[in-house]
mmCIF file of C-alpha atoms and ligand atoms in Angstrom:
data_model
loop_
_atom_site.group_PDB
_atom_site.id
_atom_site.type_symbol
_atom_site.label_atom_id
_atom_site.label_comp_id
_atom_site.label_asym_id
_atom_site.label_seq_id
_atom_site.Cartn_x
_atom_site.Cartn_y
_atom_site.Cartn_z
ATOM 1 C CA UNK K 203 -0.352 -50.383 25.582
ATOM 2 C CA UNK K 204 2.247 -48.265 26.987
ATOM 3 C CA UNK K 205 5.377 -46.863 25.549
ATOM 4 C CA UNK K 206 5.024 -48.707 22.294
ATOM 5 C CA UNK K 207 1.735 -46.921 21.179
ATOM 6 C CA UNK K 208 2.764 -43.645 22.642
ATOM 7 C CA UNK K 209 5.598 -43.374 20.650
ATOM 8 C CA UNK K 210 3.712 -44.408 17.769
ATOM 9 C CA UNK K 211 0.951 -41.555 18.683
ATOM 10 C CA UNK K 212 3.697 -38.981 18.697
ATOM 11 C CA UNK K 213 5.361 -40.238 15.594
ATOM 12 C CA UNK K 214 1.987 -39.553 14.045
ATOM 13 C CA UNK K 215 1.523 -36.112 15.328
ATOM 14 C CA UNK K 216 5.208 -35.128 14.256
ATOM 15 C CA UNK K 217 3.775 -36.471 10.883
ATOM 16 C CA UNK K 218 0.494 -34.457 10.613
ATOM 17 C CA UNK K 219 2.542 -31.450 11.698
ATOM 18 C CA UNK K 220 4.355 -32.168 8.670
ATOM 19 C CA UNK K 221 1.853 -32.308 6.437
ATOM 20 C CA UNK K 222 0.748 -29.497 7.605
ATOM 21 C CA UNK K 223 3.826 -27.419 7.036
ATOM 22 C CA UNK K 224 4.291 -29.407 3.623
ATOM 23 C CA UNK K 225 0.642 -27.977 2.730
ATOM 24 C CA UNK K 226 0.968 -24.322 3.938
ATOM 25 C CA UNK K 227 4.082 -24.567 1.954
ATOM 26 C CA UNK K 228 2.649 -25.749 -1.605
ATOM 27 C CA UNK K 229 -0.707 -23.284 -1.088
ATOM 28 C CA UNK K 230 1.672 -20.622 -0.682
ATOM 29 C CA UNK K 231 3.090 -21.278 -3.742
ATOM 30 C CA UNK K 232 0.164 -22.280 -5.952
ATOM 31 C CA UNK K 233 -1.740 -19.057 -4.654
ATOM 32 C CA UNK K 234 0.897 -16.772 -7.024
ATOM 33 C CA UNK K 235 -1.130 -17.845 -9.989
ATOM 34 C CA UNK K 236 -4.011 -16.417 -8.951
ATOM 35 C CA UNK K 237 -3.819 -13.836 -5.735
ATOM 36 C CA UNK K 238 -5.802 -11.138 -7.125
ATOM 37 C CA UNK K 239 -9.153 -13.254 -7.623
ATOM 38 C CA UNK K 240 -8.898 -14.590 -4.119
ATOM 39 C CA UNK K 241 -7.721 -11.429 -2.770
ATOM 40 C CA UNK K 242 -10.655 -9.737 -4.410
ATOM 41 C CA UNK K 243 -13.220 -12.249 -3.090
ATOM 42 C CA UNK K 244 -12.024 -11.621 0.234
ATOM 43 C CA UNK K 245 -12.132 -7.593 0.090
ATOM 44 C CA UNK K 246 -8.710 -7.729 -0.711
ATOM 45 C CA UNK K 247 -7.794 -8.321 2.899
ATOM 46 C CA UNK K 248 -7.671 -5.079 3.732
ATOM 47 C CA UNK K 249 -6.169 -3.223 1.339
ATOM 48 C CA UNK K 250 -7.877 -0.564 -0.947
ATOM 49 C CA UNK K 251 -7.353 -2.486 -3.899
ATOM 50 C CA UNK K 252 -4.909 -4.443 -6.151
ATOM 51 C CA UNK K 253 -2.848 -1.129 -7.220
ATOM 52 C CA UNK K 254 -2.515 0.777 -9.720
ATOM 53 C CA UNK K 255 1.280 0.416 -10.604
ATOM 54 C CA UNK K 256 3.985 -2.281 -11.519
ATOM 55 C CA UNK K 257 5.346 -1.940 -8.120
ATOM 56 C CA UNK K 258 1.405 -1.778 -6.027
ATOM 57 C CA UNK K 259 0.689 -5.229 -7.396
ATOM 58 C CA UNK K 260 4.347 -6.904 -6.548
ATOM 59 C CA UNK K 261 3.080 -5.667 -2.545
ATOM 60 C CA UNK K 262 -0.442 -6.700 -3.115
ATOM 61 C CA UNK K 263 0.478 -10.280 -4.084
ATOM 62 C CA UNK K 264 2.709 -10.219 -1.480
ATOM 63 C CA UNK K 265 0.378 -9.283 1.582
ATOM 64 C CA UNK K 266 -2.632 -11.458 -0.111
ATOM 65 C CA UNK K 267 -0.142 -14.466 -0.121
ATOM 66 C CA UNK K 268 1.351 -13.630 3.566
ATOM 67 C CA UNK K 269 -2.539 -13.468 5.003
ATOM 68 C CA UNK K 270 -3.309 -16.691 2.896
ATOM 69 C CA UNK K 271 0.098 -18.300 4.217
ATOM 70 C CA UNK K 272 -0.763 -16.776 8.087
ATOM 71 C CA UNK K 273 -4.771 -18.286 7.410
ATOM 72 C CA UNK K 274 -3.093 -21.804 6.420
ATOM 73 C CA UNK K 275 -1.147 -21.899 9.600
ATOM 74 C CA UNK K 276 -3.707 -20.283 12.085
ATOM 75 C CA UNK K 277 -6.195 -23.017 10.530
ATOM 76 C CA UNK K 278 -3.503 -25.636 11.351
ATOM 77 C CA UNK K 279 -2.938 -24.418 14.723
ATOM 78 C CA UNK K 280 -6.738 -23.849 16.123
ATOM 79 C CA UNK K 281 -7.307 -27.264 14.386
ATOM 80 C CA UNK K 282 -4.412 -28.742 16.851
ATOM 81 C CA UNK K 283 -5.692 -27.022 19.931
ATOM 82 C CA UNK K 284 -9.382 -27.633 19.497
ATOM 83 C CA UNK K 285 -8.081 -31.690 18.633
ATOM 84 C CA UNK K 286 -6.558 -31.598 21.697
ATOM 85 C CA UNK K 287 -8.982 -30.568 23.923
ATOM 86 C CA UNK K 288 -11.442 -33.066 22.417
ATOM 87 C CA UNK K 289 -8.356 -35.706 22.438
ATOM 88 C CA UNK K 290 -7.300 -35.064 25.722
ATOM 89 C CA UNK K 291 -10.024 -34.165 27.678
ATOM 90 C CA UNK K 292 -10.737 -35.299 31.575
ATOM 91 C CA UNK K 293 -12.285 -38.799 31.505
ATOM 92 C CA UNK K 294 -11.962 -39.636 35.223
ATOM 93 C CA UNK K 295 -9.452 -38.653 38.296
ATOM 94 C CA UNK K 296 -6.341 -40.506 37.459
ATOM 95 C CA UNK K 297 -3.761 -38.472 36.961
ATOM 96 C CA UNK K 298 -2.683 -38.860 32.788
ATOM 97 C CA UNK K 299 0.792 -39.674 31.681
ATOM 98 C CA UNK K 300 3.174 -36.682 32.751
ATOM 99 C CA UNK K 301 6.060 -36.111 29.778
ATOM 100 C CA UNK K 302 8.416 -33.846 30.519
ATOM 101 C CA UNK K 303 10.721 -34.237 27.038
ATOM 102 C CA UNK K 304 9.312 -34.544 23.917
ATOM 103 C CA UNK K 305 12.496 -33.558 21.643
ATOM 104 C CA UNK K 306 11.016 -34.079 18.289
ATOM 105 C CA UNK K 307 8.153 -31.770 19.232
ATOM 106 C CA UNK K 308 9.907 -28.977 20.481
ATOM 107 C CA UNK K 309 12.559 -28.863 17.370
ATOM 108 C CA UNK K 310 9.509 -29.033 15.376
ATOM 109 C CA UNK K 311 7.639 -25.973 17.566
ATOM 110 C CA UNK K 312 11.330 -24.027 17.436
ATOM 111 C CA UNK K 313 11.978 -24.543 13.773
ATOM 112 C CA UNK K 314 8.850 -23.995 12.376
ATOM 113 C CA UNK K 315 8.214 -20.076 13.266
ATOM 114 C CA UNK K 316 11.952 -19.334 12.307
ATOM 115 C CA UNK K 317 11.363 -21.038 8.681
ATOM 116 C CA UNK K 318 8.300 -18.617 8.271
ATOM 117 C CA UNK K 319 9.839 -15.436 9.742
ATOM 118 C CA UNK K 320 12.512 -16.636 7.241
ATOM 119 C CA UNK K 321 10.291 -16.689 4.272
ATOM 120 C CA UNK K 322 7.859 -13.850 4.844
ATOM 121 C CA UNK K 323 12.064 -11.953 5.370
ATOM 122 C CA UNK K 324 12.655 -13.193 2.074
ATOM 123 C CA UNK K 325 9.613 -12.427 -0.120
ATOM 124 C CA UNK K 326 9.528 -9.212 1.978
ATOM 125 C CA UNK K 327 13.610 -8.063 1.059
ATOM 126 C CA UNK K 328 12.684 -8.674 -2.611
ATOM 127 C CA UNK K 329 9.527 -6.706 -3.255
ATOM 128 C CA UNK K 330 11.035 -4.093 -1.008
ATOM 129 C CA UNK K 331 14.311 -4.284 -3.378
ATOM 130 C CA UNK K 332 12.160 -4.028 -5.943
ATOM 131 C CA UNK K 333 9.504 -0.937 -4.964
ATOM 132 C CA UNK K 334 12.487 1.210 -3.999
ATOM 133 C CA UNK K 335 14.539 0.460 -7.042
ATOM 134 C CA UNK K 336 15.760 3.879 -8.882
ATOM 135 C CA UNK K 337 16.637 3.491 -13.050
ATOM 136 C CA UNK K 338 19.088 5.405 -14.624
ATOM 137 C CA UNK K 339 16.572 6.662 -17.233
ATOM 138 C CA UNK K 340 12.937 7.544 -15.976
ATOM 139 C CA UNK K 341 11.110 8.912 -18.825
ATOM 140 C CA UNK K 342 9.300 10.901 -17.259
ATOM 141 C CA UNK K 343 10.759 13.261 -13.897
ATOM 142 C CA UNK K 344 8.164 15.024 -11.152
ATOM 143 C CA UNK K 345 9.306 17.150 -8.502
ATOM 144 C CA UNK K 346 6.631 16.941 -5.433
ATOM 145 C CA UNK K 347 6.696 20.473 -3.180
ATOM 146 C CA UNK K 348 4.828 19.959 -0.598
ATOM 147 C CA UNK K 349 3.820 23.099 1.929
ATOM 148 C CA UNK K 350 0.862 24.340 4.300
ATOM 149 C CA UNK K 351 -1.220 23.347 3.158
ATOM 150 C CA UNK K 352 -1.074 22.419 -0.829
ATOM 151 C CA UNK K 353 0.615 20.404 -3.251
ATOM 152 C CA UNK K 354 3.155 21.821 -6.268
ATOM 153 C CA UNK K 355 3.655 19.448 -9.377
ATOM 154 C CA UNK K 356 6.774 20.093 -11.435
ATOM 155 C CA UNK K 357 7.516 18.642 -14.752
ATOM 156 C CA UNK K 358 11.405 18.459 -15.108
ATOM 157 C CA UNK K 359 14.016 18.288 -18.095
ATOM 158 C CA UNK K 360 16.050 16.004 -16.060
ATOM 159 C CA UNK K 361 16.984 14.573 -12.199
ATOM 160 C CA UNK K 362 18.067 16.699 -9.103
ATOM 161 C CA UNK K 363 17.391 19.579 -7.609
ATOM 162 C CA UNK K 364 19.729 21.925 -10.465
ATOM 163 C CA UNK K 365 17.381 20.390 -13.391
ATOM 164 C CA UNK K 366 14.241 22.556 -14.835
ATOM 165 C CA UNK K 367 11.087 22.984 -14.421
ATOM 166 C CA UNK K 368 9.246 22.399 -17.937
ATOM 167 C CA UNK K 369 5.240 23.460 -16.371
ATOM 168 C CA UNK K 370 3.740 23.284 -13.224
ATOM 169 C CA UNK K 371 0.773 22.851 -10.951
ATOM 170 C CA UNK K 372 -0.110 24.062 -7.986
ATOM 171 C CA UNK K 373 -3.527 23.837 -6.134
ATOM 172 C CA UNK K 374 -4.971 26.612 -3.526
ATOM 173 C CA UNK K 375 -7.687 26.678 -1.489
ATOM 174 C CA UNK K 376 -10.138 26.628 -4.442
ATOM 175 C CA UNK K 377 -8.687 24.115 -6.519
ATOM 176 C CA UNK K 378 -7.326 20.706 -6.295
ATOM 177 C CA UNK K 379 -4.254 20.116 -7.649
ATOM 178 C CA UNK K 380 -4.401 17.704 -10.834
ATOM 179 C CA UNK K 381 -0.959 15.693 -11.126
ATOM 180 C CA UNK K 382 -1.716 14.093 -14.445
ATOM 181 C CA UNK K 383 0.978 11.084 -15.859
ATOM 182 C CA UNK K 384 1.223 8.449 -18.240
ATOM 183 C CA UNK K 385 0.453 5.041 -17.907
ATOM 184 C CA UNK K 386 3.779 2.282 -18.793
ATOM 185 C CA UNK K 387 6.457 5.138 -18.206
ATOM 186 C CA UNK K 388 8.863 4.751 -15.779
ATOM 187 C CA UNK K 389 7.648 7.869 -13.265
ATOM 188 C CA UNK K 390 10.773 9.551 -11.199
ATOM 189 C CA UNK K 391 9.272 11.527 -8.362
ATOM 190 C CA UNK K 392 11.696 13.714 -6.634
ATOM 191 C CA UNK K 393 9.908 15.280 -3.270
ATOM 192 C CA UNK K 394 10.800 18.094 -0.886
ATOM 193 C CA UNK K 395 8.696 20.405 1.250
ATOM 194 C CA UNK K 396 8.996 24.181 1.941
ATOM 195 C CA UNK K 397 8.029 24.012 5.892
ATOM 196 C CA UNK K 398 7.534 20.803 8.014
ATOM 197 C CA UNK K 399 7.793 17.032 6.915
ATOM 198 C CA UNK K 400 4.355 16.312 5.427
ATOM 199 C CA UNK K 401 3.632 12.768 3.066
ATOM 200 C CA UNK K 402 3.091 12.111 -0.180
ATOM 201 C CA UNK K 403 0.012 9.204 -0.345
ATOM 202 C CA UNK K 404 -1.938 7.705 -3.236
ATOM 203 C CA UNK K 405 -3.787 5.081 -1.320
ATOM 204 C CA UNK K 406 -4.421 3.411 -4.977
ATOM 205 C CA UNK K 407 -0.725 3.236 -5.048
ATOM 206 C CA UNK K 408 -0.370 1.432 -2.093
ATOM 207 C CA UNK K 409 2.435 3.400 -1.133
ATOM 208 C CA UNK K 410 3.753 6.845 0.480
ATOM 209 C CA UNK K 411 6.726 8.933 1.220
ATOM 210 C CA UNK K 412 7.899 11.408 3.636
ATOM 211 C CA UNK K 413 8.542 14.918 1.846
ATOM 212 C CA UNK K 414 11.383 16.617 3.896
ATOM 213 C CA UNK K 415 12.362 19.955 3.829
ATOM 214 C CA UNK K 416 15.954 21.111 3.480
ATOM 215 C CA UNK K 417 18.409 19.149 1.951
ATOM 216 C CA UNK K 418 16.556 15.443 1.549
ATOM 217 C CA UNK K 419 14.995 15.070 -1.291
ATOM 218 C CA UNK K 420 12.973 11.762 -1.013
ATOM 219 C CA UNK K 421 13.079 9.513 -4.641
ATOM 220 C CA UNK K 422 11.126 6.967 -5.598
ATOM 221 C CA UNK K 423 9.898 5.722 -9.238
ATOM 222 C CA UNK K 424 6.354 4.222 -10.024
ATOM 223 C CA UNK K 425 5.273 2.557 -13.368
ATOM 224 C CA UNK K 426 1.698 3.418 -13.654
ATOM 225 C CA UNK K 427 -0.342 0.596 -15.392
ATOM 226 C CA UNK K 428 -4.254 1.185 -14.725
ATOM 227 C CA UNK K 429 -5.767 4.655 -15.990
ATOM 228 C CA UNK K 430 -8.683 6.521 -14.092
ATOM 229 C CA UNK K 431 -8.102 8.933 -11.302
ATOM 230 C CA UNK K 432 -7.260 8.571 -8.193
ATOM 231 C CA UNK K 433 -7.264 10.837 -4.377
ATOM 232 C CA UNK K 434 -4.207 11.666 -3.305
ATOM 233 C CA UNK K 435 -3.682 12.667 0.586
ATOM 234 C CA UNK K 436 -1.010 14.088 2.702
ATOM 235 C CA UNK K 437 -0.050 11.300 5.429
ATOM 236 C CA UNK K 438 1.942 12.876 7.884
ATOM 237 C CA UNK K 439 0.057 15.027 10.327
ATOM 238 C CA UNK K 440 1.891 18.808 8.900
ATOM 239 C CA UNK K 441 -1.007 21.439 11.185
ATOM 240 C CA UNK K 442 -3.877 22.620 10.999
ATOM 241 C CA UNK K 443 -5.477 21.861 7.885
ATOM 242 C CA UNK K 444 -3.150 18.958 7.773
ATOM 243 C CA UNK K 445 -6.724 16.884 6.251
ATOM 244 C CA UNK K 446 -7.464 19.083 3.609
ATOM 245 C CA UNK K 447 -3.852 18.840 2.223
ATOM 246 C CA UNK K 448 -5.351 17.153 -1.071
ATOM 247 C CA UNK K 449 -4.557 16.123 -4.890
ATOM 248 C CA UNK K 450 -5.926 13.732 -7.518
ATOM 249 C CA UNK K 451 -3.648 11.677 -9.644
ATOM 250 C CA UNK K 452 -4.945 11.480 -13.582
ATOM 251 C CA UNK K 453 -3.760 8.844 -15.355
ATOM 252 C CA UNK K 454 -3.764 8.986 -19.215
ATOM 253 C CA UNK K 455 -2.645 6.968 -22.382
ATOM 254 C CA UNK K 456 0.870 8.300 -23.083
ATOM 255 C CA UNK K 457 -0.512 10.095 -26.193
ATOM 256 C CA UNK K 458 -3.067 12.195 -24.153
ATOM 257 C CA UNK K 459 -0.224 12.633 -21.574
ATOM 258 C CA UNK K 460 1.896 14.260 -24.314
ATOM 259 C CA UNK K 461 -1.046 16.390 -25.252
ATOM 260 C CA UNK K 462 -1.304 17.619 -22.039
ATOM 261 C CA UNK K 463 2.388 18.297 -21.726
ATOM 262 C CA UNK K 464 2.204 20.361 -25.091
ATOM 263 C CA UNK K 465 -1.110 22.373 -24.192
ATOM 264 C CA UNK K 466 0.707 23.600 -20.581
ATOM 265 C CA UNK K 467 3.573 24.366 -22.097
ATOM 266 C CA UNK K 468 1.626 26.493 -24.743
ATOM 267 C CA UNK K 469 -0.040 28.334 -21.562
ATOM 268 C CA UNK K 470 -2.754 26.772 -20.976
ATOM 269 C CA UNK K 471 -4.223 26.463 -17.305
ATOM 270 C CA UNK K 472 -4.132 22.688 -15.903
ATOM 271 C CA UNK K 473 -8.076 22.774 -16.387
ATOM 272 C CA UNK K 474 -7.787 24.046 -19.965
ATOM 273 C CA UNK K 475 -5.152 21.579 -20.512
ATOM 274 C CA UNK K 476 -7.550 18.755 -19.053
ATOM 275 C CA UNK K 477 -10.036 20.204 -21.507
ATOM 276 C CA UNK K 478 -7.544 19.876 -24.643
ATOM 277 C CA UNK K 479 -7.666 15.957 -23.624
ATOM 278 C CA UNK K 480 -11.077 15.437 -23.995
ATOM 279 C CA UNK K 481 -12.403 16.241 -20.663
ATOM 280 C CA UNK K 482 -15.209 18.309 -20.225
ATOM 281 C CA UNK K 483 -17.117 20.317 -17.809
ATOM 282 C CA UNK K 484 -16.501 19.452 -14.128
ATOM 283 C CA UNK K 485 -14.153 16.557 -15.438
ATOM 284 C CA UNK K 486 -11.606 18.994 -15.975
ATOM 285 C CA UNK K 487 -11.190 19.329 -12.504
ATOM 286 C CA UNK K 488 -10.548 17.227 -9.538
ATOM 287 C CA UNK K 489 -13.426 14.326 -9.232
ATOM 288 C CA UNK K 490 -12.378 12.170 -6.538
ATOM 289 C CA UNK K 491 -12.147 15.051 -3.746
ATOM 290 C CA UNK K 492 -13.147 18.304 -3.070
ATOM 291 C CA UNK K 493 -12.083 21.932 -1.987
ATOM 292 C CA UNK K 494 -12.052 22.247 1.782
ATOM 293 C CA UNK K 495 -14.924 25.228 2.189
ATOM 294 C CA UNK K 496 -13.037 27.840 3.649
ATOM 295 C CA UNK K 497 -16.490 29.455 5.029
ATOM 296 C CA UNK K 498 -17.692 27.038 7.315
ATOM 297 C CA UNK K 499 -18.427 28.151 10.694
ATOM 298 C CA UNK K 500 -19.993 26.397 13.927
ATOM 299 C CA UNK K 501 -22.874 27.189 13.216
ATOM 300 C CA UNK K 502 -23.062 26.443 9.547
ATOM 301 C CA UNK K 503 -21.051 23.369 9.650
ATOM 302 C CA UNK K 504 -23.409 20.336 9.808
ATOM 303 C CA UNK K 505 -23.218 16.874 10.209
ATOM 304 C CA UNK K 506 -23.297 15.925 6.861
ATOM 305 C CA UNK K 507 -20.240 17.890 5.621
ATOM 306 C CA UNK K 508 -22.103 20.686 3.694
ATOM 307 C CA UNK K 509 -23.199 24.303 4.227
ATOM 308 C CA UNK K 510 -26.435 24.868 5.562
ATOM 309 C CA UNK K 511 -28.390 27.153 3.447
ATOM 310 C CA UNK K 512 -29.476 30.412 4.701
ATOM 311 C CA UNK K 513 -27.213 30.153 7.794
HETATM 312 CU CU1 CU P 2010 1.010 17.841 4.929
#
C-alpha cells in the first residue's frame, strides 16, 4: 500500500487521459470522411443545413467536426468527474490522503486546452482564408445596393465601382426581388448601401456581410454548387421595416442562367425573364417569402400573419 500504488494509480490516470486525447484526436480526423451524414443525423447541429456553396460546406464541416471534437472531450470530461465521485466517494471519517502537487496532472490539465484552442485556431484561420478569398477572374460580377427598405441586383461588365451595369433588379413593396445566378461560377459580389449599414444574408449560404454606405464597398465571392431557391434576409437591424427587407436567391444551370441574362437584356421584366427559363405561373416570382402587406392595420392584423376578411 502506500506510495508505491499511488503512484501507480496516477500513472494510470495520466494514461487514460491520454488515451483520451489520442482518441478525440483520431475521431476528429476520421469524422472528415463523412461530416455531412453525421451532421445530418444530428439536425446538423444547429445550422440550417450543409450549404449551398463551395465555401458553406468548407464551414459546415468545420463546425460539425468542432461540435463532434467539443462532444469527444465533454464525454471524456463528465466521464472523469462522474468516475471520481463514484471513485472517491466518503467511506468513513478519516480524513483521505491530502496531495498538494501532482505535476504530471497539472501539465497535462494546462497543455491540453491550449493544444485544442490551437487546433480549432488552425482549422478556423484556413477555412476563414479560404471563404474570404477574392480571384482575379470571377465570371460572373453582382453589385448588391442595399436601401430602406429593398434590395437592387446589378449585373456588371467588370469589378469596382467605375464598371457597368449590364441589367438589373430591384424589388418594391409588391415584389420580391429575384437575384438569379449560376451554379459552378465563381460569383463576385460587390455590396454598398444608399442610407444606413444594413446585411446581406442567405442563411442557405451560411454566410453574411455588412453593406456600407459611402466609400466601402464590402467583396466577397461564392461558388454556388446546389440549385433551388433560397430566402434571402437583411441581418443588420437598418429601421423600421428592417424584417421585411427581403430577396430570394435562384439558382440555375449555367445555360438557363445565360438565358436569363439574354432575355433581361432584351427587356424583359425579371418575371418574364423567369418565364423564358421555364418557370411558370407563381414560380416566376419569389417562392420562399412573401410581400410584406402594406395594409395591415391593428385591427386587421391577426395572429396568424394574414388579413382578416371583411375587416
Ligand atoms: Cu436592412
Amino acid at each position: 500500500m502506500g506510495a508505491k500504488s499511488s503512484a501507480a494509480r496516477r500513472r494510470g490516470a495520466v494514461r487514460i487521459a491520454g488515451l483520451g486525447l489520442g482518441g478525440a484526436g483520431l475521431l476528429f480526423l476520421l469524422s472528415g470522411c463523412s461530416l455531412e451524414s453525421v451532421g445530418s443525423a444530428f439536425g446538423n447541429f444547429g445550422w440550417p443545413s450543409s450549404g449551398i456553396s463551395l465555401q458553406a460546406h468548407k464551414m459546415y464541416d468545420l463546425w460539425i467536426a468542432a461540435v463532434i471534437a467539443a462532444l469527444v472531450v465533454g464525454i471524456f470530461v463528465w466521464g472523469l468527474i462522474f468516475w471520481c465521485i463514484i471513485r472517491y466517494r466518503k467511506r468513513g471519517d478519516e480524513l483521505p490522503v491530502q496531495t498538494r502537487f501532482n505535476m504530471p496532472m497539472e501539465v497535462l490539465y494546462t497543455v491540453t486546452p491550449i493544444l485544442v484552442v490551437a487546433v480549432l485556431f488552425y482549422y478556423t484561420a484556413i477555412v476563414q482564408t479560404d471563404v474570404d478569398k477574392l480571384s482575379k477572374n470571377p465570371d460572373q460580377i453582382v453589385q448588391v445596393t442595399a436601401f430602406k427598405w429593398q434590395w437592387e441586383f446589378d449585373y456588371r461588365d467588370g469589378m469596382g465601382k467605375d464598371a457597368n451595369t449590364v441589367v438589373s433588379t430591384v424589388g418594391s413593396a409588391d415584389v420580391i426581388p429575384l437575384l438569379v445566378l449560376p451554379t459552378g461560377e465563381k460569383i463576385r459580389f460587390e455590396e454598398t448601401s444608399k442610407d444606413v449599414i444594413h446585411s446581406f444574408w442567405v442563411p442557405e449560404m451560411l454566410f453574411k456581410r455588412d453593406v456600407f454606405p459611402g466609400s466601402v464597398r464590402n467583396v466577397f465571392e461564392v461558388t454556388l454548387d446546389k440549385e433551388g431557391r433560397y430566402v434571402g434576409r437583411c441581418a443588420e437591424l437598418c429601421g423600421t421595416y428592417h424584417a421585411f427587407m427581403q430577396f430570394e436567391l435562384v439558382v440555375v444551370s449555367p445555360e438557363k442562367y445565360t438565358q436569363f441574362l439574354a432575355a433581361k437584356q432584351a427587356g424583359a421584366s425579371t418575371p418574364d425573364a423567369m418565364g423564358a427559363i421555364g418557370y411558370t405561373g407563381d414560380q416566376r416570382f419569389a417562392v420562399t417569402t412573401r410581400p410584406f402587406d402594406t395594409r395591415r392595420s391593428g385591427h386587421s392584423w391577426n395572429q396568424s400573419g394574414t388579413v382578416a376578411a371583411g375587416k
